[in-house]
Coordinates of C-alpha atoms and ligand atoms in Angstrom, one line a residue:
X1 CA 0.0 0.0 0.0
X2 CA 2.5 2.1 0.7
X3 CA 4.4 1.9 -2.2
X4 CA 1.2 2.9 -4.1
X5 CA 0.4 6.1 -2.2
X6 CA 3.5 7.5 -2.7
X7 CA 3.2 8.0 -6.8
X8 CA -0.5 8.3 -6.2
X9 CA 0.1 11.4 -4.0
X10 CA 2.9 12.7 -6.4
X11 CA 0.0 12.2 -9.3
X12 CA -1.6 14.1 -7.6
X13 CA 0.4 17.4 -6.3
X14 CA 1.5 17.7 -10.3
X15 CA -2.4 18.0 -11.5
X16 CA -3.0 20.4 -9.2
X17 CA 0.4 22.4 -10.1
X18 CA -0.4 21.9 -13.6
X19 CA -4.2 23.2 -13.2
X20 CA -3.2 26.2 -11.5
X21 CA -0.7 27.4 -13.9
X22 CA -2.3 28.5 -16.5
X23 CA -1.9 32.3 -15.8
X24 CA -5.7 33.5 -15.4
X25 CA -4.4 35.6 -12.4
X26 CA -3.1 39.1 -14.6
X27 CA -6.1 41.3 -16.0
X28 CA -9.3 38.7 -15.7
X29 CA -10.1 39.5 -12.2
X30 CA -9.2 42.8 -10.9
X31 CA -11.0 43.1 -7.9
X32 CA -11.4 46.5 -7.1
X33 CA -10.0 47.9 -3.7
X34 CA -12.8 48.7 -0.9
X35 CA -13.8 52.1 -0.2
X36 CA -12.1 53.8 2.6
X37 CA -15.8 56.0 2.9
X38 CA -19.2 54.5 3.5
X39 CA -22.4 55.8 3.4
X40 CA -25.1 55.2 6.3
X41 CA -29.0 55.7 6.8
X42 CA -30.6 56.0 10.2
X43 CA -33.6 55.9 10.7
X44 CA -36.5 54.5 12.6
X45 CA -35.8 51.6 13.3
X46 CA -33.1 50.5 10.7
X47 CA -29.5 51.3 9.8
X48 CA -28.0 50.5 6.6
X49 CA -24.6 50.9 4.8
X50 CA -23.7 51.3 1.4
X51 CA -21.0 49.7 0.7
X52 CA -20.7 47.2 3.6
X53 CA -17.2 46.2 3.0
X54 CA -14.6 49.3 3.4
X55 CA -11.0 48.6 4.0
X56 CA -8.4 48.8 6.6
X57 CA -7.4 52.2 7.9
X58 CA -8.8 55.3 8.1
X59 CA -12.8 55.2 7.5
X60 CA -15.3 57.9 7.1
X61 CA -18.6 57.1 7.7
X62 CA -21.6 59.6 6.0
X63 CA -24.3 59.7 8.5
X64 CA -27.6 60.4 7.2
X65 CA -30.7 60.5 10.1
X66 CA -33.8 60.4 8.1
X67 CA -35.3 60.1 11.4
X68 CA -38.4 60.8 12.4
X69 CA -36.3 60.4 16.1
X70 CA -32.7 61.3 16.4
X71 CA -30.5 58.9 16.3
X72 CA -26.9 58.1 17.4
X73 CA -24.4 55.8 15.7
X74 CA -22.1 53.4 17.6
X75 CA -19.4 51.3 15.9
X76 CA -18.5 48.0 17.5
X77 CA -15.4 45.2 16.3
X78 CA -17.3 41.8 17.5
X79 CA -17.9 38.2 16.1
X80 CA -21.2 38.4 16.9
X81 CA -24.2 38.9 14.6
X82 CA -25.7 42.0 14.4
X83 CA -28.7 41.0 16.4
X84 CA -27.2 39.1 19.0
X85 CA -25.0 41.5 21.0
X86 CA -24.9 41.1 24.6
X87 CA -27.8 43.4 26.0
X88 CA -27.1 46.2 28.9
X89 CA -28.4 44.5 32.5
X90 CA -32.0 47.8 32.3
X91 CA -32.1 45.8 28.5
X92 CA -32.4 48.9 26.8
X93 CA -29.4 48.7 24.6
X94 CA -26.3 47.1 24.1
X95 CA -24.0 46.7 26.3
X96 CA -20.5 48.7 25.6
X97 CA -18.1 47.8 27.9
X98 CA -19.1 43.5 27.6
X99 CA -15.8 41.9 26.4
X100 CA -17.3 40.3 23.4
X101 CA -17.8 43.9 21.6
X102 CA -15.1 46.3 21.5
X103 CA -16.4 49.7 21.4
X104 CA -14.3 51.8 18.5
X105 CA -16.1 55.3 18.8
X106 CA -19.2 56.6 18.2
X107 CA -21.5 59.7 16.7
X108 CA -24.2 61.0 19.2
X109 CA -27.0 63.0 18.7
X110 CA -27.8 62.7 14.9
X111 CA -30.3 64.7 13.6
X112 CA -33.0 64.9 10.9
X113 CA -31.8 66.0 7.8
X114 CA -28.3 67.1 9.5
X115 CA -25.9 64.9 7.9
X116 CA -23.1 63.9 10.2
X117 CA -19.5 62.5 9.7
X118 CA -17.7 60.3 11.6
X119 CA -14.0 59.3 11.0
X120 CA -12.8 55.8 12.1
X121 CA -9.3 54.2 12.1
X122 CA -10.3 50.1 11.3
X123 CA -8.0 47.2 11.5
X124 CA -9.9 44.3 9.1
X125 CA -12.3 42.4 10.6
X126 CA -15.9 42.2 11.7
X127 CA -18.0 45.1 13.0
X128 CA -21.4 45.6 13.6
X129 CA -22.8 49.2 13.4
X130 CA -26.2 50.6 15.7
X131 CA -28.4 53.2 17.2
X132 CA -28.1 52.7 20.9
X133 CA -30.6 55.1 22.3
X134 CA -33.1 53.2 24.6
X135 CA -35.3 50.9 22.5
X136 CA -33.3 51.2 19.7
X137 CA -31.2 48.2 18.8
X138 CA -33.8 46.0 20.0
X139 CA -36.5 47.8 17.4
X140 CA -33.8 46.8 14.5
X141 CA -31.2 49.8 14.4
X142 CA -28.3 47.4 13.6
X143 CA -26.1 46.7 9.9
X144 CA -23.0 44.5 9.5
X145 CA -19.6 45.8 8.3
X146 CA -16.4 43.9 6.9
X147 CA -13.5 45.5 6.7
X148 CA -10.6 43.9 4.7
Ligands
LIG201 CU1 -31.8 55.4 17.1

């Protein structure tokens, strides 16, 4: 058996070498890099990003409130899904200091028709981004972000 494996494996390890080489890597696929801007809606009760991949570094984030309420706008780095952060102990929000969400910054006190900016610096990973005014994340103010 062992004497078989050997070739077979060999067999093998060329194919895949062989498959690969054909160049398609040069112009075919040129994947655009991510944004370093993205633009996000607030509003009752929803938040959404456009585009929701940006890349590493420096971020800024468009904040639009389209209300009617104000809103704020909290970014956190976390594995968790959007809708499954760990709740504050009065269950009104999330919350910011549990170890399983690191709080990067946030934008308080958006208002209606008063676009806002916030700037970010983002190492790549997973974020989730939310309103967390009283009520607020529960009611559905959350939106996932990569950044790569
Ligand atoms: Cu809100």
């Amino acid at each position: 058996m062992k004497r078989i494996l050997g070739p077979i494996a060999v067999a093998l390890a060329l194919a895949a070498c062989s498959s690969s080489s054909p160049s398609t890597t040069p112009s075919t696929n040129t994947p655009s890099p991510p944004p370093s801007s993205a633009n996000v809606v607030l509003k009752d009760f929803a938040v959404s990003v456009d585009p929701t991949t940006v890349a590493a570094g420096a971020v800024t984030f468009n904040l639009t409130n389209t209300g009617p309420s104000v809103h704020e706008f909290v970014i956190f780095k976390t594995l968790l899904a959007p809708d499954a952060l760990p709740l504050a102990k009065d269950g009104t929000g999330v919350s910011e200091d549990d170890p399983q969400v690191e709080h990067i910054t946030e934008k308080e006190d958006i208002k209606v028709g008063t676009p806002a900016t916030l700037d970010a610096t983002l190492v790549a990973g997973k974020y989730v981004l939310i309103c967390n005014l009283p009520g607020h994340y529960k009611a559905g103010m959350h939106a996932p972000l990569t950044v790569a």
